[in-house]
Amino acid sequence: MSDAAATDALERAIAASLVEERQVVMAGRPEAGVAFRHPLVRLTCYEQLSVVRRRRLHTAFAQAVLRRRPDAVDALASHFARADDPRAAAYLRRAAERAAALYANDTADLYYRDLVARLDVDAARARLAHSHVLRRMGHFEEAAAALRLALTEFERRGDHDDTILAAALLAEALAKTRAPGAARRTLREHPVTADTAPEPAAGHFLALAVVRCTQGRYAAGAEAARHALTAARKVPGTRGQGLTARAFALQAASLGLAGHLDQAREAGDQALAPAEAYGDPTLLGSVLSTLRENARRSGRLREAVRIGSRALALAEQSGDPIAAAFERANLAELRLLLEEPESARALAEQAVSGAEAYDAWCLPHALATMARVRVFLGEAAKAAAVVDHAEAVATTLGDRQARHEVRTARAELALYARRPDEALRALDGHADDAPVLVAWAELMSGRPDTATRLARAEAARAERTGERLAEIEARIALGTALHRLGRTPEGTRELTRAVASAEALPYPAGTRRAAWARDLLGETSQG
């Protein structure tokens, strides 16, 4: 079309009130232009065109954009796709990668869906990239489906390294979809060999660490993370830094859950520098989550809140709703330990709402935290209903840590209601996982000698590993049990030591627990 013909056509359209002259934004700058007067006018005009003419116009527009703004990949992807032009796939890939890098997850998802549908062959790599976006959006089932297709294609092509990598990513997705057994089988069916390159080997062992932790095999999870670290250190550049950070973070998490806090702190600290160098907020957020937990166990509650708040901000930045729900649940627990119940309630409600929207793996943890908030606020009946809900979800997850959270929340609720037999039933067979709660239940059941033995052993263990909160809780139980045994001076020393430690940290919930213990002793003496 000549300039004169185009101008004449535009003037007729303006006269017919189809379009109007107005400023439009081009490459970030306002310029004089024309636009349809209303979206319905544009839609009506568009639908009146034949399919052939639509495609020709989209092609023409894309060609114009290529000449003037070749970096406008979103516009080029859109118009080449609508034109059904062979160039659409290349621009859809670029647009998807750009959106993913900006954490525009919904947009990246749409681009990847269109891209995969257009690729007759070699769609596997696009599916891998799409799975990362889907996982970040909390759509683990869809991510697993995309990864299964990618894995099948890599296997058909006989591409060993890509097969190992796809299997590792699939296993991680399955571990988040209540299928840890299927995740483990996937890794067994696609083992690392002497010919496996370092990057897929690291991915395999990282996935194995995740699966083992989900199954409650924390020492084995730490071992897998160490193998991942060995492989990650052989991967050059920023990719290697990202894998190294993940390996250290998983090692720290596994060691912490296994009760080796000193080693967990060391591994967590080593994860931070490579995570920051890698620059991905999702990875950095997961590393900070580990550091937050280490700070909590060490009794540095205010520091833990600062770290957790930063991890939450990164989860929100990356558009990961499940990570955000998990961080809110942990922040709620920290606020409760600091005796800030209203902040804890708001965070717990947000955590439960966010986790329920995606039926997320962290829902039992969020519900258990909400139950503890309810107990603190004296809402025992509501707390019991929340624990029942949490137990139903945890049972289907197959996650040992989720079941532990529910058991301990139920035991705490029973102790609050002065029903120690219910607490013991909730913890039956799991005394080693919650020795202080079992000690309180035994004490309230009239067995102070058993309570003394359990609390003393836990106090010594926690002191050795530097778990300040656990040590304070154990010493409060120990001091109370010793009083019940008539060993008053020794019991008083333990309670005094616990209160001094709680005040020094500070740990307001520990101070309250000590006061509750003294009230309990007063009730006994009066009785």
XYZ file of N, CA and C in Angstrom, residues 64-179:
348
model
N 6.489 -5.179 9.609
C 6.719 -3.775 9.969
C 7.428 -3.670 11.313
N 7.010 -4.505 12.264
C 7.655 -4.507 13.579
C 9.111 -4.948 13.457
N 9.370 -5.962 12.609
C 10.745 -6.424 12.409
C 11.646 -5.307 11.915
N 11.111 -4.456 11.027
C 11.915 -3.357 10.480
C 12.174 -2.278 11.522
N 11.163 -1.963 12.322
C 11.277 -0.831 13.238
C 11.734 -1.231 14.645
N 11.254 -2.399 15.136
C 11.563 -2.798 16.518
C 11.826 -4.306 16.564
N 12.956 -4.747 16.060
C 13.225 -6.186 16.002
C 13.346 -6.850 17.370
N 13.486 -6.048 18.450
C 13.577 -6.612 19.792
C 12.215 -6.781 20.458
N 11.130 -6.397 19.778
C 9.784 -6.495 20.350
C 9.274 -7.931 20.195
N 9.866 -8.848 20.943
C 9.590 -10.268 20.730
C 8.149 -10.633 21.056
N 7.507 -9.932 22.008
C 6.121 -10.253 22.332
C 5.205 -9.956 21.153
N 5.363 -8.779 20.553
C 4.537 -8.427 19.394
C 4.820 -9.365 18.227
N 6.076 -9.664 17.996
C 6.432 -10.552 16.887
C 5.895 -11.958 17.122
N 5.998 -12.451 18.338
C 5.465 -13.781 18.634
C 3.961 -13.815 18.414
N 3.269 -12.784 18.879
C 1.821 -12.746 18.751
C 1.382 -12.712 17.293
N 1.986 -11.822 16.512
C 1.512 -11.654 15.128
C 1.978 -12.781 14.213
N 3.191 -13.275 14.391
C 3.618 -14.413 13.586
C 2.790 -15.656 13.928
N 2.416 -15.806 15.215
C 1.589 -16.948 15.602
C 0.205 -16.837 14.974
N -0.387 -15.649 15.001
C -1.720 -15.475 14.403
C -1.688 -15.581 12.889
N -0.524 -15.286 12.316
C -0.373 -15.442 10.873
C -0.059 -16.879 10.490
N 0.164 -17.735 11.496
C 0.584 -19.126 11.260
C 1.853 -19.173 10.423
N 2.744 -18.236 10.739
C 4.010 -18.106 10.006
C 5.038 -19.078 10.586
N 5.890 -19.697 9.758
C 6.903 -20.619 10.279
C 7.845 -19.982 11.298
N 7.981 -18.657 11.249
C 8.852 -17.971 12.195
C 8.254 -17.855 13.596
N 6.999 -18.250 13.749
C 6.315 -18.085 15.038
C 7.037 -18.833 16.155
N 7.497 -20.059 15.881
C 8.105 -20.869 16.940
C 9.323 -20.175 17.548
N 10.175 -19.614 16.698
C 11.393 -18.968 17.201
C 11.045 -17.785 18.098
N 10.053 -16.995 17.683
C 9.707 -15.820 18.487
C 8.889 -16.193 19.718
N 8.090 -17.265 19.635
C 7.387 -17.734 20.825
C 8.381 -18.202 21.881
N 9.438 -18.893 21.430
C 10.460 -19.354 22.369
C 11.147 -18.165 23.041
N 11.515 -17.166 22.233
C 12.185 -15.992 22.803
C 11.257 -15.235 23.754
N 10.000 -15.099 23.365
C 9.047 -14.386 24.213
C 8.800 -15.146 25.517
N 8.721 -16.479 25.426
C 8.508 -17.301 26.624
C 9.702 -17.178 27.564
N 10.902 -17.248 27.009
C 12.114 -17.154 27.846
C 12.204 -15.775 28.499
N 11.843 -14.748 27.744
C 11.884 -13.390 28.301
C 10.864 -13.249 29.436
N 9.641 -13.741 29.220
C 8.612 -13.644 30.261
C 9.019 -14.443 31.493
N 9.598 -15.627 31.287
C 10.024 -16.448 32.422
C 11.129 -15.748 33.212
N 12.053 -15.102 32.500
C 13.149 -14.404 33.167
C 12.642 -13.228 33.994
N 11.510 -12.643 33.566
C 10.904 -11.525 34.296
C 9.887 -12.000 35.333
N 9.726 -13.341 35.466
C 8.785 -13.954 36.392
C 7.347 -13.569 36.078
N 7.104 -13.283 34.777
C 5.730 -13.110 34.291
C 5.225 -14.510 33.950
N 4.931 -15.287 34.981
C 4.715 -16.721 34.816
C 3.496 -17.050 33.965
N 2.390 -16.320 34.159
C 1.191 -16.600 33.373
C 1.454 -16.382 31.883
N 2.155 -15.301 31.557
C 2.463 -15.011 30.154
C 3.408 -16.067 29.583
N 4.436 -16.427 30.342
C 5.370 -17.454 29.883
C 4.649 -18.773 29.656
N 3.722 -19.105 30.539
C 2.946 -20.339 30.399
C 2.183 -20.358 29.073
N 1.522 -19.262 28.743
C 0.762 -19.196 27.493
C 1.675 -19.331 26.276
N 2.807 -18.656 26.312
C 3.745 -18.762 25.188
C 4.250 -20.193 25.015
N 4.615 -20.826 26.128
C 5.139 -22.192 26.028
C 4.069 -23.158 25.528
N 2.834 -22.980 25.954
C 1.765 -23.860 25.470
C 1.613 -23.742 23.948
N 1.633 -22.518 23.448
C 1.533 -22.300 22.002
C 2.742 -22.873 21.283
N 3.921 -22.669 21.870
C 5.148 -23.152 21.243
C 5.149 -24.672 21.135
N 4.853 -25.359 22.232
C 4.875 -26.826 22.220
C 3.868 -27.374 21.223
N 2.707 -26.730 21.117
C 1.688 -27.198 20.173
C 2.139 -27.072 18.728
N 3.083 -26.161 18.447
C 3.534 -25.931 17.077
C 4.722 -26.798 16.682
N 5.391 -27.385 17.673
C 6.610 -28.127 17.372
C 6.275 -29.582 17.054
N 6.522 -29.974 15.837
C 6.289 -31.363 15.454
C 7.376 -32.268 16.027
N 8.615 -31.765 16.056
C 9.736 -32.524 16.602
C 10.510 -31.614 17.551
N 11.310 -32.251 18.420
C 12.177 -31.523 19.340
C 11.409 -30.548 20.231
N 10.252 -31.011 20.703
C 9.512 -30.193 21.670
C 9.997 -30.432 23.094
N 10.896 -31.405 23.277
C 11.287 -31.804 24.632
C 11.925 -30.667 25.415
N 12.817 -29.910 24.780
C 13.490 -28.816 25.507
C 12.499 -27.717 25.877
N 11.559 -27.459 24.985
C 10.526 -26.472 25.315
C 9.692 -26.957 26.498
N 9.435 -28.269 26.542
C 8.671 -28.809 27.668
C 9.453 -28.686 28.985
N 10.761 -28.913 28.926
C 11.588 -28.727 30.123
C 11.473 -27.299 30.649
N 11.629 -26.340 29.733
C 11.550 -24.936 30.139
C 10.154 -24.603 30.664
N 9.136 -25.145 29.997
C 7.760 -24.905 30.430
C 7.536 -25.469 31.830
N 8.127 -26.637 32.112
C 7.929 -27.261 33.428
C 8.464 -26.378 34.551
N 9.556 -25.664 34.300
C 10.096 -24.756 35.325
C 9.074 -23.668 35.665
N 8.436 -23.124 34.628
C 7.423 -22.089 34.847
C 6.219 -22.672 35.584
N 5.770 -23.864 35.171
C 4.616 -24.489 35.811
C 4.887 -24.787 37.276
N 6.092 -25.249 37.595
C 6.434 -25.524 38.993
C 6.429 -24.236 39.806
N 6.936 -23.172 39.209
C 6.966 -21.891 39.914
C 5.550 -21.384 40.178
N 4.614 -21.760 39.301
C 3.221 -21.347 39.462
C 2.461 -22.264 40.417
N 3.123 -23.332 40.889
C 2.458 -24.272 41.785
C 1.681 -25.356 41.071
N 1.827 -25.474 39.751
C 1.098 -26.477 38.968
C 1.981 -27.719 38.783
N 2.185 -28.462 39.863
C 3.123 -29.584 39.811
C 2.598 -30.747 38.973
N 1.292 -30.973 38.976
C 0.727 -32.045 38.154
C 0.974 -31.767 36.673
N 0.720 -30.535 36.258
C 0.949 -30.179 34.852
C 2.434 -30.242 34.514
N 3.273 -29.811 35.447
C 4.718 -29.889 35.212
C 5.147 -31.337 35.026
N 4.606 -32.231 35.864
C 4.949 -33.648 35.737
C 4.499 -34.203 34.398
N 3.312 -33.790 33.939
C 2.815 -34.266 32.640
C 3.735 -33.815 31.509
N 4.168 -32.553 31.545
C 5.072 -32.043 30.508
C 6.415 -32.771 30.558
N 6.892 -33.056 31.745
C 8.190 -33.723 31.891
C 8.137 -35.184 31.454
N 7.002 -35.832 31.668
C 6.866 -37.209 31.177
C 7.017 -37.253 29.653
N 6.366 -36.309 28.962
C 6.464 -36.262 27.500
C 7.899 -35.970 27.064
N 8.554 -35.039 27.773
C 9.949 -34.717 27.439
C 10.839 -35.933 27.663
N 10.631 -36.621 28.782
C 11.433 -37.805 29.094
C 11.269 -38.876 28.017
N 10.041 -39.096 27.594
C 9.787 -40.091 26.540
C 10.521 -39.731 25.256
N 10.505 -38.450 24.896
C 11.181 -38.023 23.667
C 12.693 -38.185 23.780
N 13.262 -37.814 24.919
C 14.713 -37.965 25.096
C 15.112 -39.443 25.071
N 14.286 -40.296 25.699
C 14.578 -41.730 25.672
C 14.533 -42.271 24.243
N 13.537 -41.843 23.473
C 13.410 -42.304 22.089
C 14.628 -41.916 21.264
N 15.163 -40.717 21.553
C 16.318 -40.248 20.795
C 17.633 -40.820 21.315
N 17.585 -41.516 22.459
C 18.804 -42.077 23.021
C 19.745 -41.044 23.589
N 19.196 -39.900 24.038
C 20.013 -38.815 24.602
C 20.155 -39.049 26.106
N 21.276 -39.632 26.513
C 21.454 -40.060 27.904
C 21.381 -38.898 28.891
N 22.163 -37.848 28.665
C 22.227 -36.751 29.644
C 20.885 -36.053 29.795
N 20.220 -35.787 28.675
C 18.921 -35.126 28.766
C 17.883 -36.040 29.409
N 18.012 -37.342 29.198
C 17.105 -38.292 29.853
C 17.279 -38.245 31.367
N 18.532 -38.233 31.825
C 18.808 -38.170 33.268
C 18.260 -36.868 33.860
N 18.474 -35.753 33.141
C 17.998 -34.459 33.633
C 16.480 -34.414 33.699
N 15.813 -34.880 32.647
C 14.348 -34.868 32.632
C 13.786 -35.765 33.724
N 14.409 -36.929 33.938
C 13.951 -37.830 34.996
C 14.106 -37.184 36.371
N 15.191 -36.451 36.574
C 15.412 -35.772 37.852
C 14.350 -34.707 38.101
N 14.070 -33.918 37.076
C 13.041 -32.883 37.220
C 11.669 -33.499 37.446
N 11.391 -34.605 36.742
C 10.111 -35.294 36.933
C 9.996 -35.824 38.358
N 11.071 -36.405 38.881
C 11.041 -36.927 40.249
C 10.748 -35.823 41.258
N 11.352 -34.672 41.075
C 11.089 -33.555 41.999
C 9.637 -33.112 41.923
N 9.095 -33.050 40.698
C 7.691 -32.663 40.546
C 6.775 -33.699 41.197
N 7.086 -34.984 41.006
C 6.266 -36.042 41.593
C 6.320 -36.001 43.116
N 7.476 -35.653 43.664
C 7.598 -35.563 45.124
C 6.671 -34.496 45.699
N 6.310 -33.521 44.876
C 5.406 -32.457 45.316
C 3.950 -32.768 44.995
N 3.693 -33.916 44.365
C 2.323 -34.272 43.979
C 1.846 -35.509 44.717
N 2.343 -35.705 45.925
C 1.919 -36.806 46.780
C 2.288 -38.169 46.181
N 3.383 -38.197 45.439
C 3.795 -39.456 44.822
C 5.295 -39.695 45.017
